[in-house]
Amino acid sequence: MRRFFTPLVLFLITFNSLLAQKGNNSTLKIKDIMQGDDFVGHRPSSPYWSTDGQTLYFDWNPNEALSDSLYAYSVGSKNIKKVDFLTANALPSSRITYNQNKTKAVYSKNGDIFLLDIDTYQSKPITKTHGQESNPHFTDNGQSIAFVKDGDLFTWNIASGLLEQKTRYVKSKDKEPQRDTKNEWLYQDQLGIFDVLQERKAKRDAREEISKKLEALEPLEIETKGKRVISLQIDPSGSYITYVLMERPDSKGTIVPHFVTESGYTEDQKTRSKVGDEPTQYEMFVYDVENRKNYPVVLDNLEGLDYVPEYTKDYPDKTYENEDRISFINGPTWNTDGSKGILDIQANDYKDRWIVLLDPKTGKVEQLDRQHDEAWIGGPGIGRWGGGSLGWMPDDKSIWLMSEKTGYSHLYTMDIKNKKAKALTYGQFEIYGASLSKDKNRWYFTSNKTHPGDRQFYTMSLKGGKWEKLTNMVGRNDVVLSPNEEKMAILYSYSNKPTELFIQDNPITSSGNTQAEQITNSNTDDFNAYNWKDPEIITFKASDGAEVYARLYQPESSVKNKAAVIFVHGAGYLQNAHKWWSSYFREYMFHNLLVDNGYTVLDIDYRGSAGYGRDWRTGIYRHMGGKDLSDQVDGAKMLVDKYGIDTDKIGIYGGSYGGFITLMGMFNAPDTFSAGGAIRSVGDWAAYNHGYTARILNTPATDSLAYKRSSPIYFADGLQGDLLILHGMVDDNVHFQDMVRLSQRLIELGKENWEMAVYPVERHGFVEPSSWTDEYTRIFKLFQKSLLGKE
């Protein structure tokens, strides 16, 4: 049908468009770029290979459907087709566990367990229930499959099909209450008087004796006393079952009210507690299946269990107590025959990581390595909330692990007898995702060796030595090798080129040079219509002499307005001054819009960011808003000194941790920043979660100084410039309550140069394009008005 527009309608359309673009000289429109993937194009993700290496599966949404679907790329025909729902549902999972000789694999999908034949890529269900079966793994020397169901461990014999329950956990073994002294006397007296009671008791005792003999043929009844059973697994031989009992303390949670609901009533959501909880207790046990014995894993010989943190010296009048430093216990990672296992153990103050050797016959451990950090243990492959990357070497006499011993996360091997560690990689760069090749003769891993903001895929000999670079596209190369390791699926992106999927022959198995071939094209026409800027990666000297990496966006001299905006990435431990497509892609597009309007934009990998080693990672220990803020201030000074920016025309903005730094900048560096947009910000670290905050600031009860110098709410009186606060009202990560408390503080201080925009249906990560649009329209107006004096 043809549409006819009157002059009035055309005028209104043009007028509304001008309102939306008011003050914006870019061809980009905020409403468009804040559509996210609908504007950029939905990216391919989660690639995995069929076991024969002939098909590459991945999630994709090139047709802008409501959600991603599974697609298949055929290596032979080089065709891509969408996999229909029923076919996708019948395919094996992307996560499979192989047997020792890699002829079979097991996996869980939709709560059921499947056995996969590697040669045929055909699978058959082992379970088909309404319940949830999980954690499948091989045992009994590959003859059986173990899995967890309803909190107990079961095995299924591949040859016979026998399903056997191996554990029986109960909250309590007490079946009847014990008689007190008075009632015991009465009981014995009754038996002495009446023959019939004696006869009945004798028959009952005989039946119970038979029951006990039958019970001896069943799994041992193990008492949990109400604690939760986790990490339940059986060793490769089928002889020993290990498990951990976890007990969480009762902690008061926070209520997040939802005001915009389908019911029309306010609905409360229960969320996390605040930092400073009593630590969760973890105890590991071994169950000897054949001998029906259950015994604890003894961890009292670990080095440093009585460690008292250095920061406690700041509190000489306060007694420090931490009776049991043992926290999460990951493993065991078993050797081939199950005679030994490796445990990866964390301390509850996050300052120690122990790697120990477990003897399942006795439950005793031998410490192999203690990684200690006065701040907190971390880094690539070293783990945060779970275990780190480690495993057995092919000889079963040594292990491999990751360590920040040199200040950067590197790959090591260690002989379990002499406990001598050998560094296989070393230098001022990081190692990511190390794994052994199929033939166990070489390593594969990713590294930022060439540049902190460039990640390439490498291989080297099992014993270390010379590296061979297998990828050659500058940016980020996330590689998934085919099962035979002849091909590489690469999720690749560059600074101004969003992620696409590539295929490349592995140079190790191919003769001559190999080139990556792009197999997906995901960009929309609207995205391709704009010439996206390639930000320059620069470095500048911080006030303490450190070299800081940053992304710099510069406008053409003809439109340069001598104003600058500094963007602060979130998460703290995250990297954004790199050469690949940013997870902050909306912000990246917004920066292009700002540059078109004459702004210079700086995006800094401040202290605490990832990719630069241990000292950079822990540079914020006990003082968030210290060096991470001074890096922003030093960046602003560099813009003034080197790029001609006016001192009174510098704004700052960011979300989450970036919002926190924005608040600290506006409160503690008011002479540097004239305006700030604080998005989903932390206003008081004492209100944030334990797992993240206690690593960096310890706990409020033990290290109150760290919290008071790190929390914006204590510095709100310093506000001089124009502050815009933006927050989702149902944020269950950084609670809206945090900004409500800060707003009350600003009111009490009589501050008038701030305002707050709230988003009733948004959590921490915004979802609705309308919310994104409103948010960034307000931020743009803030900078236009406060930095340039434009209404």
CSV table of N, CA, C and O in Angstrom, one decimal, residues 174-228:
chain,number,residue,atom,x,y,z
A,174,ASP,N,20.3,-40.3,63.7
A,174,ASP,CA,19.4,-40.6,64.8
A,174,ASP,C,18.0,-41.0,64.4
A,174,ASP,O,17.3,-40.2,63.9
A,175,LYS,N,17.7,-42.3,64.7
A,175,LYS,CA,16.4,-42.8,64.3
A,175,LYS,C,15.3,-42.8,65.4
A,175,LYS,O,14.1,-42.8,65.2
A,176,GLU,N,15.8,-42.9,66.6
A,176,GLU,CA,14.9,-42.8,67.8
A,176,GLU,C,15.6,-42.1,68.9
A,176,GLU,O,16.8,-42.3,69.1
A,177,PRO,N,14.9,-41.4,69.7
A,177,PRO,CA,15.5,-40.7,70.8
A,177,PRO,C,16.1,-41.6,71.9
A,177,PRO,O,15.5,-42.7,72.1
A,178,GLN,N,17.2,-41.2,72.5
A,178,GLN,CA,17.7,-42.0,73.6
A,178,GLN,C,16.9,-41.9,74.9
A,178,GLN,O,16.4,-40.8,75.2
A,179,ARG,N,16.8,-43.0,75.6
A,179,ARG,CA,16.0,-42.9,76.9
A,179,ARG,C,16.9,-42.3,78.0
A,179,ARG,O,18.1,-42.6,78.0
A,180,ASP,N,16.3,-41.5,78.8
A,180,ASP,CA,17.0,-40.9,79.9
A,180,ASP,C,17.1,-42.0,81.0
A,180,ASP,O,16.6,-43.1,80.9
A,181,THR,N,17.7,-41.7,82.1
A,181,THR,CA,18.0,-42.6,83.2
A,181,THR,C,16.8,-43.3,83.8
A,181,THR,O,16.7,-44.5,83.9
A,182,LYS,N,15.8,-42.5,84.0
A,182,LYS,CA,14.5,-43.0,84.6
A,182,LYS,C,13.8,-43.9,83.6
A,182,LYS,O,13.4,-45.0,84.0
A,183,ASN,N,13.7,-43.5,82.4
A,183,ASN,CA,13.0,-44.4,81.4
A,183,ASN,C,13.8,-45.6,81.0
A,183,ASN,O,13.2,-46.7,80.7
A,184,GLU,N,15.1,-45.6,81.1
A,184,GLU,CA,15.9,-46.8,80.8
A,184,GLU,C,15.7,-47.8,82.0
A,184,GLU,O,15.6,-49.0,81.7
A,185,TRP,N,15.6,-47.3,83.2
A,185,TRP,CA,15.3,-48.2,84.3
A,185,TRP,C,14.0,-48.9,84.2
A,185,TRP,O,13.8,-50.1,84.3
A,186,LEU,N,13.0,-48.1,83.8
A,186,LEU,CA,11.6,-48.6,83.6
A,186,LEU,C,11.6,-49.6,82.5
A,186,LEU,O,11.0,-50.7,82.5
A,187,TYR,N,12.3,-49.4,81.4
A,187,TYR,CA,12.4,-50.3,80.2
A,187,TYR,C,13.0,-51.6,80.6
A,187,TYR,O,12.4,-52.7,80.3
A,188,GLN,N,14.1,-51.6,81.3
A,188,GLN,CA,14.7,-52.8,81.8
A,188,GLN,C,13.9,-53.6,82.8
A,188,GLN,O,13.8,-54.8,82.7
A,189,ASP,N,13.2,-52.9,83.6
A,189,ASP,CA,12.3,-53.5,84.6
A,189,ASP,C,11.1,-54.2,83.9
A,189,ASP,O,10.8,-55.4,84.3
A,190,GLN,N,10.6,-53.6,82.9
A,190,GLN,CA,9.5,-54.2,82.1
A,190,GLN,C,9.9,-55.5,81.5
A,190,GLN,O,9.2,-56.6,81.5
A,191,LEU,N,11.1,-55.5,80.9
A,191,LEU,CA,11.7,-56.7,80.3
A,191,LEU,C,11.9,-57.8,81.3
A,191,LEU,O,11.7,-59.0,81.0
A,192,GLY,N,12.3,-57.5,82.5
A,192,GLY,CA,12.5,-58.5,83.5
A,192,GLY,C,11.3,-59.1,84.1
A,192,GLY,O,11.3,-60.2,84.6
A,193,ILE,N,10.2,-58.4,84.0
A,193,ILE,CA,8.9,-58.9,84.6
A,193,ILE,C,8.1,-59.8,83.6
A,193,ILE,O,7.6,-60.8,83.9
A,194,PHE,N,8.1,-59.3,82.3
A,194,PHE,CA,7.2,-59.9,81.3
A,194,PHE,C,7.9,-60.8,80.3
A,194,PHE,O,8.7,-60.2,79.5
A,195,ASP,N,7.6,-62.1,80.3
A,195,ASP,CA,8.3,-62.9,79.3
A,195,ASP,C,7.9,-62.6,77.8
A,195,ASP,O,8.7,-62.7,76.9
A,196,VAL,N,6.7,-62.2,77.6
A,196,VAL,CA,6.2,-61.9,76.3
A,196,VAL,C,7.0,-60.7,75.7
A,196,VAL,O,7.3,-60.7,74.5
A,197,LEU,N,7.3,-59.7,76.5
A,197,LEU,CA,8.1,-58.6,76.0
A,197,LEU,C,9.5,-59.0,75.7
A,197,LEU,O,10.1,-58.5,74.7
A,198,GLN,N,10.1,-59.9,76.5
A,198,GLN,CA,11.4,-60.4,76.1
A,198,GLN,C,11.4,-61.2,74.8
A,198,GLN,O,12.3,-61.0,74.0
A,199,GLU,N,10.4,-62.0,74.6
A,199,GLU,CA,10.3,-62.8,73.3
A,199,GLU,C,10.2,-61.8,72.1
A,199,GLU,O,10.8,-62.0,71.1
A,200,ARG,N,9.3,-60.9,72.3
A,200,ARG,CA,9.1,-59.9,71.2
A,200,ARG,C,10.4,-59.1,70.9
A,200,ARG,O,10.7,-58.9,69.7
A,201,LYS,N,11.1,-58.8,71.9
A,201,LYS,CA,12.4,-58.0,71.7
A,201,LYS,C,13.4,-58.9,71.0
A,201,LYS,O,14.1,-58.5,70.1
A,202,ALA,N,13.4,-60.2,71.4
A,202,ALA,CA,14.4,-61.1,70.8
A,202,ALA,C,14.1,-61.2,69.3
A,202,ALA,O,15.0,-61.3,68.4
A,203,LYS,N,12.8,-61.4,68.9
A,203,LYS,CA,12.5,-61.5,67.5
A,203,LYS,C,12.8,-60.2,66.8
A,203,LYS,O,13.3,-60.2,65.6
A,204,ARG,N,12.5,-59.0,67.4
A,204,ARG,CA,12.8,-57.8,66.8
A,204,ARG,C,14.3,-57.6,66.6
A,204,ARG,O,14.8,-57.1,65.6
A,205,ASP,N,15.1,-58.0,67.6
A,205,ASP,CA,16.6,-57.9,67.5
A,205,ASP,C,17.1,-58.8,66.4
A,205,ASP,O,18.0,-58.4,65.7
A,206,ALA,N,16.5,-59.9,66.2
A,206,ALA,CA,16.9,-60.8,65.1
A,206,ALA,C,16.6,-60.2,63.7
A,206,ALA,O,17.5,-60.3,62.8
A,207,ARG,N,15.4,-59.6,63.6
A,207,ARG,CA,15.1,-58.9,62.4
A,207,ARG,C,16.1,-57.8,62.1
A,207,ARG,O,16.5,-57.6,61.0
A,208,GLU,N,16.4,-57.0,63.1
A,208,GLU,CA,17.3,-55.9,63.0
A,208,GLU,C,18.7,-56.4,62.6
A,208,GLU,O,19.4,-55.7,61.8
A,209,GLU,N,19.1,-57.5,63.1
A,209,GLU,CA,20.4,-58.1,62.8
A,209,GLU,C,20.5,-58.4,61.3
A,209,GLU,O,21.5,-58.2,60.6
A,210,ILE,N,19.4,-59.0,60.8
A,210,ILE,CA,19.3,-59.3,59.4
A,210,ILE,C,19.4,-58.0,58.5
A,210,ILE,O,20.0,-57.9,57.5
A,211,SER,N,18.6,-57.0,59.0
A,211,SER,CA,18.6,-55.7,58.3
A,211,SER,C,20.0,-55.1,58.3
A,211,SER,O,20.4,-54.5,57.2
A,212,LYS,N,20.8,-55.3,59.4
A,212,LYS,CA,22.1,-54.7,59.4
A,212,LYS,C,23.0,-55.4,58.4
A,212,LYS,O,23.8,-54.8,57.7
A,213,LYS,N,22.8,-56.7,58.2
A,213,LYS,CA,23.6,-57.5,57.3
A,213,LYS,C,23.3,-57.1,55.8
A,213,LYS,O,24.1,-57.0,55.0
A,214,LEU,N,22.0,-56.8,55.6
A,214,LEU,CA,21.6,-56.3,54.3
A,214,LEU,C,22.1,-54.9,54.0
A,214,LEU,O,22.5,-54.6,52.9
A,215,GLU,N,22.1,-54.1,55.1
A,215,GLU,CA,22.6,-52.7,54.9
A,215,GLU,C,24.0,-52.7,54.6
A,215,GLU,O,24.5,-51.8,53.9
A,216,ALA,N,24.8,-53.7,55.1
A,216,ALA,CA,26.2,-53.8,54.8
A,216,ALA,C,26.5,-54.0,53.3
A,216,ALA,O,27.6,-53.8,52.9
A,217,LEU,N,25.5,-54.4,52.6
A,217,LEU,CA,25.6,-54.6,51.1
A,217,LEU,C,25.3,-53.3,50.4
A,217,LEU,O,25.5,-53.3,49.2
A,218,GLU,N,24.7,-52.4,51.1
A,218,GLU,CA,24.3,-51.1,50.5
A,218,GLU,C,25.4,-50.0,50.8
A,218,GLU,O,26.3,-50.2,51.6
A,219,PRO,N,25.3,-48.8,50.1
A,219,PRO,CA,26.2,-47.8,50.5
A,219,PRO,C,26.1,-47.4,51.9
A,219,PRO,O,25.1,-47.4,52.5
A,220,LEU,N,27.2,-46.9,52.5
A,220,LEU,CA,27.3,-46.5,53.8
A,220,LEU,C,26.4,-45.2,54.0
A,220,LEU,O,26.5,-44.3,53.2
A,221,GLU,N,25.6,-45.2,55.1
A,221,GLU,CA,24.8,-44.1,55.4
A,221,GLU,C,25.7,-43.0,55.9
A,221,GLU,O,26.4,-43.2,57.0
A,222,ILE,N,25.8,-41.8,55.3
A,222,ILE,CA,26.7,-40.8,55.7
A,222,ILE,C,25.9,-39.6,56.2
A,222,ILE,O,25.0,-39.1,55.5
A,223,GLU,N,26.2,-39.1,57.4
A,223,GLU,CA,25.5,-38.0,58.0
A,223,GLU,C,26.0,-36.7,57.6
A,223,GLU,O,27.2,-36.5,57.6
A,224,THR,N,25.2,-35.8,57.1
A,224,THR,CA,25.6,-34.4,56.7
A,224,THR,C,25.3,-33.4,57.7
A,224,THR,O,25.8,-32.3,57.6
A,225,LYS,N,24.4,-33.7,58.7
A,225,LYS,CA,24.0,-32.7,59.7
A,225,LYS,C,23.5,-31.4,59.1
A,225,LYS,O,23.7,-30.3,59.6
A,226,GLY,N,22.8,-31.6,58.0
A,226,GLY,CA,22.2,-30.4,57.4
A,226,GLY,C,23.1,-29.6,56.5
A,226,GLY,O,22.6,-28.7,55.8
A,227,LYS,N,24.3,-30.0,56.3
A,227,LYS,CA,25.2,-29.3,55.4
A,227,LYS,C,25.0,-29.7,54.0
A,227,LYS,O,24.6,-30.8,53.7
A,228,ARG,N,25.4,-28.9,53.1
A,228,ARG,CA,25.2,-29.2,51.7
A,228,ARG,C,26.3,-30.0,51.1
A,228,ARG,O,27.5,-29.7,51.4
